[in-house]
mmCIF file of C-alpha atoms and ligand atoms in Angstrom:
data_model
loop_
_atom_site.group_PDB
_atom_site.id
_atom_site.type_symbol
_atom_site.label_atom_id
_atom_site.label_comp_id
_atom_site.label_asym_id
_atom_site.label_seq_id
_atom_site.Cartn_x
_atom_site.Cartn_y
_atom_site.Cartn_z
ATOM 1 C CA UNK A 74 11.172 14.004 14.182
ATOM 2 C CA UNK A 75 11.204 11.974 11.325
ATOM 3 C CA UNK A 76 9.297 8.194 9.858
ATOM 4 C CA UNK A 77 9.766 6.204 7.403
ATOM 5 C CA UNK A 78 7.374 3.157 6.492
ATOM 6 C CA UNK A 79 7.500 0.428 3.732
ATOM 7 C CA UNK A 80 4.215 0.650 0.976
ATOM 8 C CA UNK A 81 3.568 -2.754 0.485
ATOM 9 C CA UNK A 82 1.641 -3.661 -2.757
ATOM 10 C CA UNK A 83 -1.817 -5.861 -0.945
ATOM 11 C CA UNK A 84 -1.413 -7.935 -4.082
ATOM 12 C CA UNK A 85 1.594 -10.108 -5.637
ATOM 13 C CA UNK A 86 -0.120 -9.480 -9.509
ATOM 14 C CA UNK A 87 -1.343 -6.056 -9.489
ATOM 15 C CA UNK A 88 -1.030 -2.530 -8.101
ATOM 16 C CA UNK A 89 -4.819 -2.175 -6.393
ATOM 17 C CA UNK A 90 -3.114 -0.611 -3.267
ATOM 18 C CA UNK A 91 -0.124 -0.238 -1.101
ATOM 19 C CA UNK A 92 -0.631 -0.747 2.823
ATOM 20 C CA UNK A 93 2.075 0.468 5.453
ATOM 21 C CA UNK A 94 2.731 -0.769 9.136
ATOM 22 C CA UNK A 95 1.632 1.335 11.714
ATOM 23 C CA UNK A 96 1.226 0.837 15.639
ATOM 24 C CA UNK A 97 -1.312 1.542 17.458
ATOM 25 C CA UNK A 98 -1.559 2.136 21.605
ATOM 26 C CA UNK A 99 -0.088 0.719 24.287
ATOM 27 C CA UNK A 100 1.357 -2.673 24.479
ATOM 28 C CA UNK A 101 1.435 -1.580 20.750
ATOM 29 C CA UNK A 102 -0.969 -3.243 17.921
ATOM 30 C CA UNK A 103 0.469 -3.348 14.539
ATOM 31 C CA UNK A 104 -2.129 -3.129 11.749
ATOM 32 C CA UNK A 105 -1.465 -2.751 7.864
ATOM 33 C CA UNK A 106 -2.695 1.093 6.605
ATOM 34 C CA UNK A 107 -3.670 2.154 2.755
ATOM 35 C CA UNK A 108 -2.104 5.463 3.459
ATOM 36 C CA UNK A 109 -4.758 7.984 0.901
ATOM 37 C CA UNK A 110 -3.788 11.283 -0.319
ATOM 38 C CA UNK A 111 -7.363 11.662 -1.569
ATOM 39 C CA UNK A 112 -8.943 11.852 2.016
ATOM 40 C CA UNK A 113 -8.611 12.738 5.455
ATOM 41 C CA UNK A 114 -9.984 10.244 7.931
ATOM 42 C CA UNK A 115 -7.967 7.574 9.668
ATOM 43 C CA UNK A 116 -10.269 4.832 10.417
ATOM 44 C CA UNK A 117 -9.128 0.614 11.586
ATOM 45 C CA UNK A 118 -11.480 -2.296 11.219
ATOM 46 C CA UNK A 119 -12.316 -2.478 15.162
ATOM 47 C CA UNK A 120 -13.461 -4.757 17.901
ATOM 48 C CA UNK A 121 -16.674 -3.102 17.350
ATOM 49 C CA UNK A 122 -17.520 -4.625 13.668
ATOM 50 C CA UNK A 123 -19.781 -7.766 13.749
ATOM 51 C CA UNK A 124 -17.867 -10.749 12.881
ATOM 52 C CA UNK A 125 -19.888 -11.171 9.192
ATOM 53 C CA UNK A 126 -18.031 -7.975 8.207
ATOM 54 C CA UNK A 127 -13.968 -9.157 8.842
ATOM 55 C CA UNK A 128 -12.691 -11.176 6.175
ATOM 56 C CA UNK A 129 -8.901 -11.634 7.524
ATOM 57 C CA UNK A 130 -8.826 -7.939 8.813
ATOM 58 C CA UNK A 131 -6.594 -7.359 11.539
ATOM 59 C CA UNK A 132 -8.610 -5.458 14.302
ATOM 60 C CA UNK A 133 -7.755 -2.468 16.555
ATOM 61 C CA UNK A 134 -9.044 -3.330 20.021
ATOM 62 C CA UNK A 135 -9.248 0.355 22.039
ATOM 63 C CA UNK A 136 -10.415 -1.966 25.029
ATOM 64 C CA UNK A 137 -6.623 -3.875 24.854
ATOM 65 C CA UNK A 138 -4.484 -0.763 25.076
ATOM 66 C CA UNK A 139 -4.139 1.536 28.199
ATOM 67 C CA UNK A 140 -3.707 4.688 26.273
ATOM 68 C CA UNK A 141 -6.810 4.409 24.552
ATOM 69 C CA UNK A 142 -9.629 7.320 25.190
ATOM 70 C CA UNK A 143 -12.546 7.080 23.723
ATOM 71 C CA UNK A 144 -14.263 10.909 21.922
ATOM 72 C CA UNK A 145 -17.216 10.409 24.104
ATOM 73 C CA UNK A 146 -20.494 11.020 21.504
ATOM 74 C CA UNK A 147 -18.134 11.796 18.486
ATOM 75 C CA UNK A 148 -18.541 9.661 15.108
ATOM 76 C CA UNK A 149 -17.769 9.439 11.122
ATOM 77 C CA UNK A 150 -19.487 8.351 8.311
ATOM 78 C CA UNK A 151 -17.099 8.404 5.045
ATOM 79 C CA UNK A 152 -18.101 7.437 1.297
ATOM 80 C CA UNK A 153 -15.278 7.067 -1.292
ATOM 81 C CA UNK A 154 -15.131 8.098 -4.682
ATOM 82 C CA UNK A 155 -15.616 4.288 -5.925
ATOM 83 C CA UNK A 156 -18.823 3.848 -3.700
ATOM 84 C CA UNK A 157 -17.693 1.759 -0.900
ATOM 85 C CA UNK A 158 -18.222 3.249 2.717
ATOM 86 C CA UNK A 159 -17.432 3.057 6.496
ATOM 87 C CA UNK A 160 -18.789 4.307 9.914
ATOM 88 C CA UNK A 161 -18.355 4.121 13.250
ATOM 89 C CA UNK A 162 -16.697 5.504 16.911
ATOM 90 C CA UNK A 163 -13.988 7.645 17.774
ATOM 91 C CA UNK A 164 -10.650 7.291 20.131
ATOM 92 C CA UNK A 165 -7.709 8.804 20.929
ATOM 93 C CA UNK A 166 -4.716 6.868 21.259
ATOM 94 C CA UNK A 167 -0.857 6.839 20.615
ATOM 95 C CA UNK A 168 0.198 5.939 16.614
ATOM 96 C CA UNK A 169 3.337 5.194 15.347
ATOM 97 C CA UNK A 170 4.505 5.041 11.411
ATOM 98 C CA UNK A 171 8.211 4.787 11.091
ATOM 99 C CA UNK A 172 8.921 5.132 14.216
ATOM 100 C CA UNK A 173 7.463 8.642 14.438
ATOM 101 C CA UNK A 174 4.803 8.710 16.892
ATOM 102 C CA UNK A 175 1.452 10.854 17.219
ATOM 103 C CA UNK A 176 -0.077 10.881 20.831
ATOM 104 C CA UNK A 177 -3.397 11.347 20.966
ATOM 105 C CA UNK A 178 -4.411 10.646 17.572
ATOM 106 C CA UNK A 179 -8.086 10.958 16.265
ATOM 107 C CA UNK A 180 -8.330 6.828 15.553
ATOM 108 C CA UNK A 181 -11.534 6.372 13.965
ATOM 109 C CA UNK A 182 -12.743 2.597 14.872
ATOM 110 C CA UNK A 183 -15.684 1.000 12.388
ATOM 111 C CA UNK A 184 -18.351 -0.159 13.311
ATOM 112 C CA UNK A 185 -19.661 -0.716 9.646
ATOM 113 C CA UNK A 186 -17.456 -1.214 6.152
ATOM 114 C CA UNK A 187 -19.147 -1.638 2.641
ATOM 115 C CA UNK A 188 -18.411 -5.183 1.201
ATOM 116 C CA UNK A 189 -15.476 -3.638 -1.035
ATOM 117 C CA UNK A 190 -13.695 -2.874 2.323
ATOM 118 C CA UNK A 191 -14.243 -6.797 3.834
ATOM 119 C CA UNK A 192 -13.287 -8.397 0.376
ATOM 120 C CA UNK A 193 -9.991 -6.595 1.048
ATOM 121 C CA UNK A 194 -8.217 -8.827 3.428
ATOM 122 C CA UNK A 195 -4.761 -7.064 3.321
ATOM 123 C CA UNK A 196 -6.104 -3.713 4.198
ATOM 124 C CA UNK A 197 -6.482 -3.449 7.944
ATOM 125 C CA UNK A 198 -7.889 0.500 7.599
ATOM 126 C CA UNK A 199 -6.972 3.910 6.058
ATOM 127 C CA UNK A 200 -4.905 6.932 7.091
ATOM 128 C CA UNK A 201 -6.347 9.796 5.229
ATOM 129 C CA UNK A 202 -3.222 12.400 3.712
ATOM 130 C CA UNK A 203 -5.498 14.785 2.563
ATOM 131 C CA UNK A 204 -6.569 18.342 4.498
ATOM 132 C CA UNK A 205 -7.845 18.134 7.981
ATOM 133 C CA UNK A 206 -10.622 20.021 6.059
ATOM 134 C CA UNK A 207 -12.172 16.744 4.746
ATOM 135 C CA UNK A 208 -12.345 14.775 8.006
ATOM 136 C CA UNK A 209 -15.972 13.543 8.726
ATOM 137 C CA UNK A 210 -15.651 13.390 12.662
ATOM 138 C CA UNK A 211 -18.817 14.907 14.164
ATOM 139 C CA UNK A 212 -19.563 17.298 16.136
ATOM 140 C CA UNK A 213 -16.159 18.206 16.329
ATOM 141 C CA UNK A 214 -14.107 17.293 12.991
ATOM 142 C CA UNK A 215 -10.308 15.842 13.608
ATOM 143 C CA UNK A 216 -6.768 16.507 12.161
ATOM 144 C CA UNK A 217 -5.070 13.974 10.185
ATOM 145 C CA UNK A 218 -1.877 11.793 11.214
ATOM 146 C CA UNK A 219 0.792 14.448 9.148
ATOM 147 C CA UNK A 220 -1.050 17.498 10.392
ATOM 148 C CA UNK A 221 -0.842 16.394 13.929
ATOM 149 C CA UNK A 222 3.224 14.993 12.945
ATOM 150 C CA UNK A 223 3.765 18.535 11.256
ATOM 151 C CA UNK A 224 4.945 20.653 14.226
ATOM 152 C CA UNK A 225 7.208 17.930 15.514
ATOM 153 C CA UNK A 226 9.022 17.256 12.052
ATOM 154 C CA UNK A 227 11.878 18.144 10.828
ATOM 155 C CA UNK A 228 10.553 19.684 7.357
ATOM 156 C CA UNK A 229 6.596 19.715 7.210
ATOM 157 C CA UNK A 230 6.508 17.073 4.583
ATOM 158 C CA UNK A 231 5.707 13.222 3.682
ATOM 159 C CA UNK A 232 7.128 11.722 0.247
ATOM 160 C CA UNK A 233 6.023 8.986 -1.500
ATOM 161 C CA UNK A 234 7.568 6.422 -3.458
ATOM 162 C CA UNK A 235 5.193 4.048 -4.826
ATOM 163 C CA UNK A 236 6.652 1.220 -6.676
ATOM 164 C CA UNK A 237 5.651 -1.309 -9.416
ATOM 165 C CA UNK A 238 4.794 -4.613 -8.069
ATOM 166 C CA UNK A 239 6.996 -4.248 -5.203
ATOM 167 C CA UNK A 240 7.555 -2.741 -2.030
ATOM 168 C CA UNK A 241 8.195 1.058 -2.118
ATOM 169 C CA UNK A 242 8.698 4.059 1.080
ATOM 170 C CA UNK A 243 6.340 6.515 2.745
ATOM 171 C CA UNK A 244 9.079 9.077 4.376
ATOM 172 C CA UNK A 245 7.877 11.893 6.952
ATOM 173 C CA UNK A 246 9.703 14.766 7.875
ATOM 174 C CA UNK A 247 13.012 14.859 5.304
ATOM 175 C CA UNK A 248 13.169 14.358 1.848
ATOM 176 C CA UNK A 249 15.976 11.641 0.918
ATOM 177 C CA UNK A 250 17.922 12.514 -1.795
ATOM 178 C CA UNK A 251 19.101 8.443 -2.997
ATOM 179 C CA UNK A 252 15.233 7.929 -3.692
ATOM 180 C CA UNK A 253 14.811 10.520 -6.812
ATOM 181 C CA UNK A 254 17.315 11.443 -9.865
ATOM 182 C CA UNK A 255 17.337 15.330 -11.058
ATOM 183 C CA UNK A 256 15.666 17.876 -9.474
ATOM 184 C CA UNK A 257 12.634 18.037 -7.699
ATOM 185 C CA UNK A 258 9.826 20.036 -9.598
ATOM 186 C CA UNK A 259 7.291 22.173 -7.327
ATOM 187 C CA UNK A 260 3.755 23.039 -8.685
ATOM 188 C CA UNK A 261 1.096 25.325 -6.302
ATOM 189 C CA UNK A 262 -1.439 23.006 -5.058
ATOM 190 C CA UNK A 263 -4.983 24.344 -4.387
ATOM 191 C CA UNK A 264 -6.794 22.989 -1.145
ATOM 192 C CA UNK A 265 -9.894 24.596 -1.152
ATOM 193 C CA UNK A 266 -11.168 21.257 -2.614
ATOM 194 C CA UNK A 267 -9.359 19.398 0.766
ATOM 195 C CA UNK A 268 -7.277 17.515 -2.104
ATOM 196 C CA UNK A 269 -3.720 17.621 -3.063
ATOM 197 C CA UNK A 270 -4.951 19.611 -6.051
ATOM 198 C CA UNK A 271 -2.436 20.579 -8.773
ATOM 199 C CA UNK A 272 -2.095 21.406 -12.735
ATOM 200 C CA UNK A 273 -0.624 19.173 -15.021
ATOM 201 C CA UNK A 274 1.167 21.430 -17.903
ATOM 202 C CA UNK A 275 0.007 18.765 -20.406
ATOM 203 C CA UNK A 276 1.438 14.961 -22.019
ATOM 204 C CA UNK A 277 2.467 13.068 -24.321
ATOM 205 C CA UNK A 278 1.460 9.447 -26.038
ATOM 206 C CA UNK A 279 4.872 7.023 -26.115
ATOM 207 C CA UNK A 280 7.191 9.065 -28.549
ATOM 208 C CA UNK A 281 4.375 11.957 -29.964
ATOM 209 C CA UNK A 282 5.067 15.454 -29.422
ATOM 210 C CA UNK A 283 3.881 16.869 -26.372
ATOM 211 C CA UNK A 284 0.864 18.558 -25.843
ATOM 212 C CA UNK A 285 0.580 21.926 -23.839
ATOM 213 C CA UNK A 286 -2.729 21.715 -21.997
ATOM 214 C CA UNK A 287 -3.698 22.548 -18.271
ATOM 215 C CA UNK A 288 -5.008 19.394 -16.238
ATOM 216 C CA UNK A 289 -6.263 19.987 -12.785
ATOM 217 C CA UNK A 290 -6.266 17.177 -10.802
ATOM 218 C CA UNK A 291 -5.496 15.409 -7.354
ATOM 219 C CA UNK A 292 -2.610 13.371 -6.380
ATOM 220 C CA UNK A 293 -4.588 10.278 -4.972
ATOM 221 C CA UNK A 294 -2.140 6.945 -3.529
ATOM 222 C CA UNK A 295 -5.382 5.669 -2.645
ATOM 223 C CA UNK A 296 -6.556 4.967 -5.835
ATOM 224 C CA UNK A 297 -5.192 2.606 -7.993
ATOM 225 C CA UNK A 298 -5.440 3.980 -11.603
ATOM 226 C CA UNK A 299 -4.976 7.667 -13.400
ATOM 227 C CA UNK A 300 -8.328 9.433 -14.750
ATOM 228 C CA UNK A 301 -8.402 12.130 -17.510
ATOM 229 C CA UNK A 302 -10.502 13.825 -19.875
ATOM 230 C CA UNK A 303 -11.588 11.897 -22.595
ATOM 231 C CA UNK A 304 -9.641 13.470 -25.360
ATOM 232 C CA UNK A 305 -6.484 12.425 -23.997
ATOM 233 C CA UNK A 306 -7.776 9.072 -23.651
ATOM 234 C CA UNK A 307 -9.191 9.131 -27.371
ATOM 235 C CA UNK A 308 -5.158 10.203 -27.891
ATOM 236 C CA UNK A 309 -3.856 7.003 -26.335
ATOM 237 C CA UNK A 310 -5.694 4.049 -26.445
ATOM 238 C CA UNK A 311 -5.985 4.818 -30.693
ATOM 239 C CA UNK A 312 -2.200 4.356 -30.949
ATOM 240 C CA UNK A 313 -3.371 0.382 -29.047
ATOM 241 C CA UNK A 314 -3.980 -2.250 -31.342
ATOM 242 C CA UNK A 315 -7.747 -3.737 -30.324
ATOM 243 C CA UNK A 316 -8.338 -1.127 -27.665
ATOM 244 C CA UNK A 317 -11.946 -0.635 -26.910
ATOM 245 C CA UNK A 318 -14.013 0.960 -24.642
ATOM 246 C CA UNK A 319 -16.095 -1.594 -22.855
ATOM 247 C CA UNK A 320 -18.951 -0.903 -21.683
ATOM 248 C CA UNK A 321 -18.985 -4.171 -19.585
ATOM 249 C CA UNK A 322 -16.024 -3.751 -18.166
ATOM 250 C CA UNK A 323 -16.900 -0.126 -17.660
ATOM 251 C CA UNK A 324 -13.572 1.393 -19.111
ATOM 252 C CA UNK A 325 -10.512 0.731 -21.781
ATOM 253 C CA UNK A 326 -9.640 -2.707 -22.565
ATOM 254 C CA UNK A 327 -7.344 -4.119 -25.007
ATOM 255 C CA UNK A 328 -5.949 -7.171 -26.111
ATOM 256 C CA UNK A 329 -3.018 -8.347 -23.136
ATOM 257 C CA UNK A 330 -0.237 -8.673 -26.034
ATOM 258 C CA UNK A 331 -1.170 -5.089 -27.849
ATOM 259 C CA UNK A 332 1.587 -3.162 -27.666
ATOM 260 C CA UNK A 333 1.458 -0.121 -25.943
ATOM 261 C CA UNK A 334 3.039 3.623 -25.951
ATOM 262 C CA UNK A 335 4.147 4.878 -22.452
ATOM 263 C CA UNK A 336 2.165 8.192 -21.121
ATOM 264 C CA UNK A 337 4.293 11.019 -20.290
ATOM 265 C CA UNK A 338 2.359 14.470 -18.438
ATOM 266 C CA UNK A 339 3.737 17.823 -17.728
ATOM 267 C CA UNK A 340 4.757 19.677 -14.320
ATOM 268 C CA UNK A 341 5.994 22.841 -15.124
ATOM 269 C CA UNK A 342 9.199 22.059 -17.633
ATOM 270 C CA UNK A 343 9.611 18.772 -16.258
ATOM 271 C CA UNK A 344 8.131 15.530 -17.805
ATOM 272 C CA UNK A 345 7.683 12.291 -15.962
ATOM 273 C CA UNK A 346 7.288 9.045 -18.181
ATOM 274 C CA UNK A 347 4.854 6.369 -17.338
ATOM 275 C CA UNK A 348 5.732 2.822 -18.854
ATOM 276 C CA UNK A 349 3.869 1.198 -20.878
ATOM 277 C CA UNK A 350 4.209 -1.852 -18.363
ATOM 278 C CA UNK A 351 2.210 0.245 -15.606
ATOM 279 C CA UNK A 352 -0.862 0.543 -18.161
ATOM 280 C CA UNK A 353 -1.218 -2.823 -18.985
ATOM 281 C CA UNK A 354 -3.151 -2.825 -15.660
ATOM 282 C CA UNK A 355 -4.644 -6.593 -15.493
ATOM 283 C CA UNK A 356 -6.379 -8.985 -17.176
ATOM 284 C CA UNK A 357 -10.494 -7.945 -16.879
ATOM 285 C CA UNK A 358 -10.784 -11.366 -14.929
ATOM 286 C CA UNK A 359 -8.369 -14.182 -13.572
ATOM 287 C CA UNK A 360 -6.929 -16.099 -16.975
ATOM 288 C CA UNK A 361 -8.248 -13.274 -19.523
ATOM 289 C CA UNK A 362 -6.345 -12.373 -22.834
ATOM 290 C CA UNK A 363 -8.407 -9.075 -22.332
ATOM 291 C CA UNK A 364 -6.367 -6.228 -20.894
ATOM 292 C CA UNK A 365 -7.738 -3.659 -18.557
ATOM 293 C CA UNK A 366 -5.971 -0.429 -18.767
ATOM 294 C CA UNK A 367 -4.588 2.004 -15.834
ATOM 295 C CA UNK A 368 -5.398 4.901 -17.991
ATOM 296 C CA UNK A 369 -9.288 5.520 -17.733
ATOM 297 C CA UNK A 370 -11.853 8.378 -18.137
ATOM 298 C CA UNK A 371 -12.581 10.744 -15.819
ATOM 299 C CA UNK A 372 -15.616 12.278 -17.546
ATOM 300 C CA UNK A 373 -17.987 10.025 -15.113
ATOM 301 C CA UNK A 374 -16.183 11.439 -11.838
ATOM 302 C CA UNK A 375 -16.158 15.478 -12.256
ATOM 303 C CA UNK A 376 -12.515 15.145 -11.196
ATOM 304 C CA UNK A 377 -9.165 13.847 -13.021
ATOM 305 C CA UNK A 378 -6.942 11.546 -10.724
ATOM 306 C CA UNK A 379 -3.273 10.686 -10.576
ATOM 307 C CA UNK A 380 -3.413 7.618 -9.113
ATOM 308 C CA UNK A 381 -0.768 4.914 -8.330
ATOM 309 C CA UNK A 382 -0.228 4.333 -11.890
ATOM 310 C CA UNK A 383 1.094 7.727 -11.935
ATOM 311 C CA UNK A 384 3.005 8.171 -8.474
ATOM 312 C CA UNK A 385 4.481 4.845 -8.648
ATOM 313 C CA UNK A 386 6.416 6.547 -12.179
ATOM 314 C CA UNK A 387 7.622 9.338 -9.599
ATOM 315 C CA UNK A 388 9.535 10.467 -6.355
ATOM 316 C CA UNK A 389 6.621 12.943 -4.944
ATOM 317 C CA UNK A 390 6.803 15.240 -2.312
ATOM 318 C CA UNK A 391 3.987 16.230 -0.342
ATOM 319 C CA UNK A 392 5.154 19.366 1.053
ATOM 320 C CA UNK A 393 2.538 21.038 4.153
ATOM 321 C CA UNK A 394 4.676 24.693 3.768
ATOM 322 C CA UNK A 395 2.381 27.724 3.770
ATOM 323 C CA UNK A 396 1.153 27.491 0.989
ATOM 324 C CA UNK A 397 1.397 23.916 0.147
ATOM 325 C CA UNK A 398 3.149 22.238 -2.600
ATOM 326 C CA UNK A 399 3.623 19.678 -4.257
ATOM 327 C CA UNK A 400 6.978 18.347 -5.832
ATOM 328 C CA UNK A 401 7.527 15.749 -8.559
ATOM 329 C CA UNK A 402 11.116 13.978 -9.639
ATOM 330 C CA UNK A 403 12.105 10.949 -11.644
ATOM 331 C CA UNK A 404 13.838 8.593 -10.154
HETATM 332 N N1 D5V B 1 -8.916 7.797 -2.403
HETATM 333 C C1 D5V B 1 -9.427 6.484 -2.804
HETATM 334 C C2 D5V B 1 -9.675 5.632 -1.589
HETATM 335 O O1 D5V B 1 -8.473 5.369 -0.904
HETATM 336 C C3 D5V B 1 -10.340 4.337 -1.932
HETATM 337 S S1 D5V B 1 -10.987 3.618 -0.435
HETATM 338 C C4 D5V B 1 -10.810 1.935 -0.715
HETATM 339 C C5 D5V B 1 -11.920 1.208 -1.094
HETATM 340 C C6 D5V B 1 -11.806 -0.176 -1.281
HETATM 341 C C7 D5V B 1 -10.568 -0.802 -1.126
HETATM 342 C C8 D5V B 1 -9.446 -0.041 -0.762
HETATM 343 C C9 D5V B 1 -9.560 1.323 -0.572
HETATM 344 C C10 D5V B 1 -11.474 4.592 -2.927
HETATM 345 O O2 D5V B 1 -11.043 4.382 -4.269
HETATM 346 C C11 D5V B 1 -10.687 5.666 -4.817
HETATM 347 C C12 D5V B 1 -10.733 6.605 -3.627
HETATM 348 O O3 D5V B 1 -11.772 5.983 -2.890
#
């Protein structure tokens, strides 16, 4: 078998997240997914939220489809890395993505989001792309939508290719050759921390020499911006014109018309460039001349994260071999 399913940017001005169609049981409901390398649970807004907590939301109703079973005395209880938080039921039911279809798919249904989740109108839910491993289903934990896919596709993998400010391509199951130039670089990835965790061989600021240095971190789609050490960050944003780091804004800012140097990091031999455009994230609030940029710090999360800003530079392949890998092109 094989899916593919468009990433649609939830907003026309900037690159917060990318949602993807899915359906869901029988007659089929179609809700809009943020598809998240950087965790494992699959969880809709549901029938079973009170009213106060949908904002827009398109709702998964287990009661309106016949396939629907519900994991009698099962639940979940997820926190993100940026603080907001769901909770809630469990069911079973057919899902679709692409036309690939999962029966009998753990679908999480909330019965609680954190206000960060109902001020998101576009995003209907998540489906968690990280190891089975990180699933919070109790007492018995659940496997995610591509580990349940894997045995049925055609090559254990799911590619994806983000896009800037427009509509990009979550593939499952083949690898298309039109959507990267090159070749396809592999690193090892290590999932012991449930991540798609990998080492960076180093980077480079705009046109400066590159830098050999190992950078462990995760390949996360469901975060919006990329999060490094410090020093690297020292590296860039002094080459910016105004840059500051704000402690009101909590990160890098910079005037919006400062010129800035693209970001290139290392896997393996290969390089993959990240335009300047992609950095100049957004203005800190609607109307601003201050700049907030899509490189930040990681020193206040334990953990360095290519996020969107990264991927959507890339053709990545997410490849669920034994071991696991992970593959980077240009495209
Ligand atoms: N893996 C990421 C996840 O997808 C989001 S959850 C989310 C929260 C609000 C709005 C949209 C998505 C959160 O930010 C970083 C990390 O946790």
């Amino acid at each position: 078998d094989t899916g593919s399913a468009a990433a649609i940017p939830v907003n026309p001005n900037y690159d917060i997240a990318y949602v993807t169609p899915v359906s869901i049981g029988t007659p089929p409901q179609t809700l809009h997914l943020d598809f998240d390398t950087g965790s494992s649970d699959l969880w809709v807004f549901s029938s079973h939220l009170p009213a106060s907590q949908i904002r827009g939301q398109t709702i998964y109703v287990p009661a309106n489809s016949s396939t629907a079973k519900l994991l009698a005395d099962h639940t979940w209880s997820i926190t993100y890395g940026d603080g907001s938080a769901s909770r809630g039921n469990v069911y079973v039911d057919n899902f679709t993505v692409g036309g690939l279809t999962v029966e009998n798919q753990a679908v999480q249904c909330a019965l609680q989001v954190s206000t960060s989740f109902t001020r998101e109108s576009n995003i209907d839910g998540l489906v968690g792309l990280g190891f089975s491993t990180l699933n919070t289903v109790v007492p018995k934990s659940q496997l995610t939508f591509f580990d349940n896919a894997k045995p049925h596709m055609d090559e254990p993998v799911f590619t994806a290719d983000l896009k800037w400010k427009s509509e990009g391509t979550y593939d499952f199951g083949f690898i298309d050759e039109k959507k990267y130039t090159g070749k396809i670089t592999y690193v090892p990835v290590n999932t012991s921390p449930g991540y798609w965790t990998f080492t960076s061989s180093g980077y480079a600021v705009g046109s400066g020499n590159f830098s050999a240095t190992s950078i462990v971190g995760i390949a996360d789609t469901g975060t919006s911006l990329v999060y490094l050490p410090p020093s690297i960050l020292t590296a860039y944003y002094r080459q910016v014109e105004g840059a500051t780091s704000s402690r009101t804004y909590g990160g890098y800012v910079f005037p919006c018309n400062s010129k800035l140097p693209s970001f290139t990091f290392g896997i393996g031999e290969a390089r993959i460039t990240i335009p300047s455009s992609y950095i100049s994230y957004a203005p800190v609030t609607a109307g601003s001349s201050t700049c907030f940029g899509g490189l930040q710090s990681s020193s206040s999360l334990g953990i360095n994260i290519w996020g969107d800003v990264a991927l959507k530079a890339a053709f990545v392949v997410f490849h669920g071999g034994n071991p696991p890998t992970i593959g980077w092109a240009k495209k």
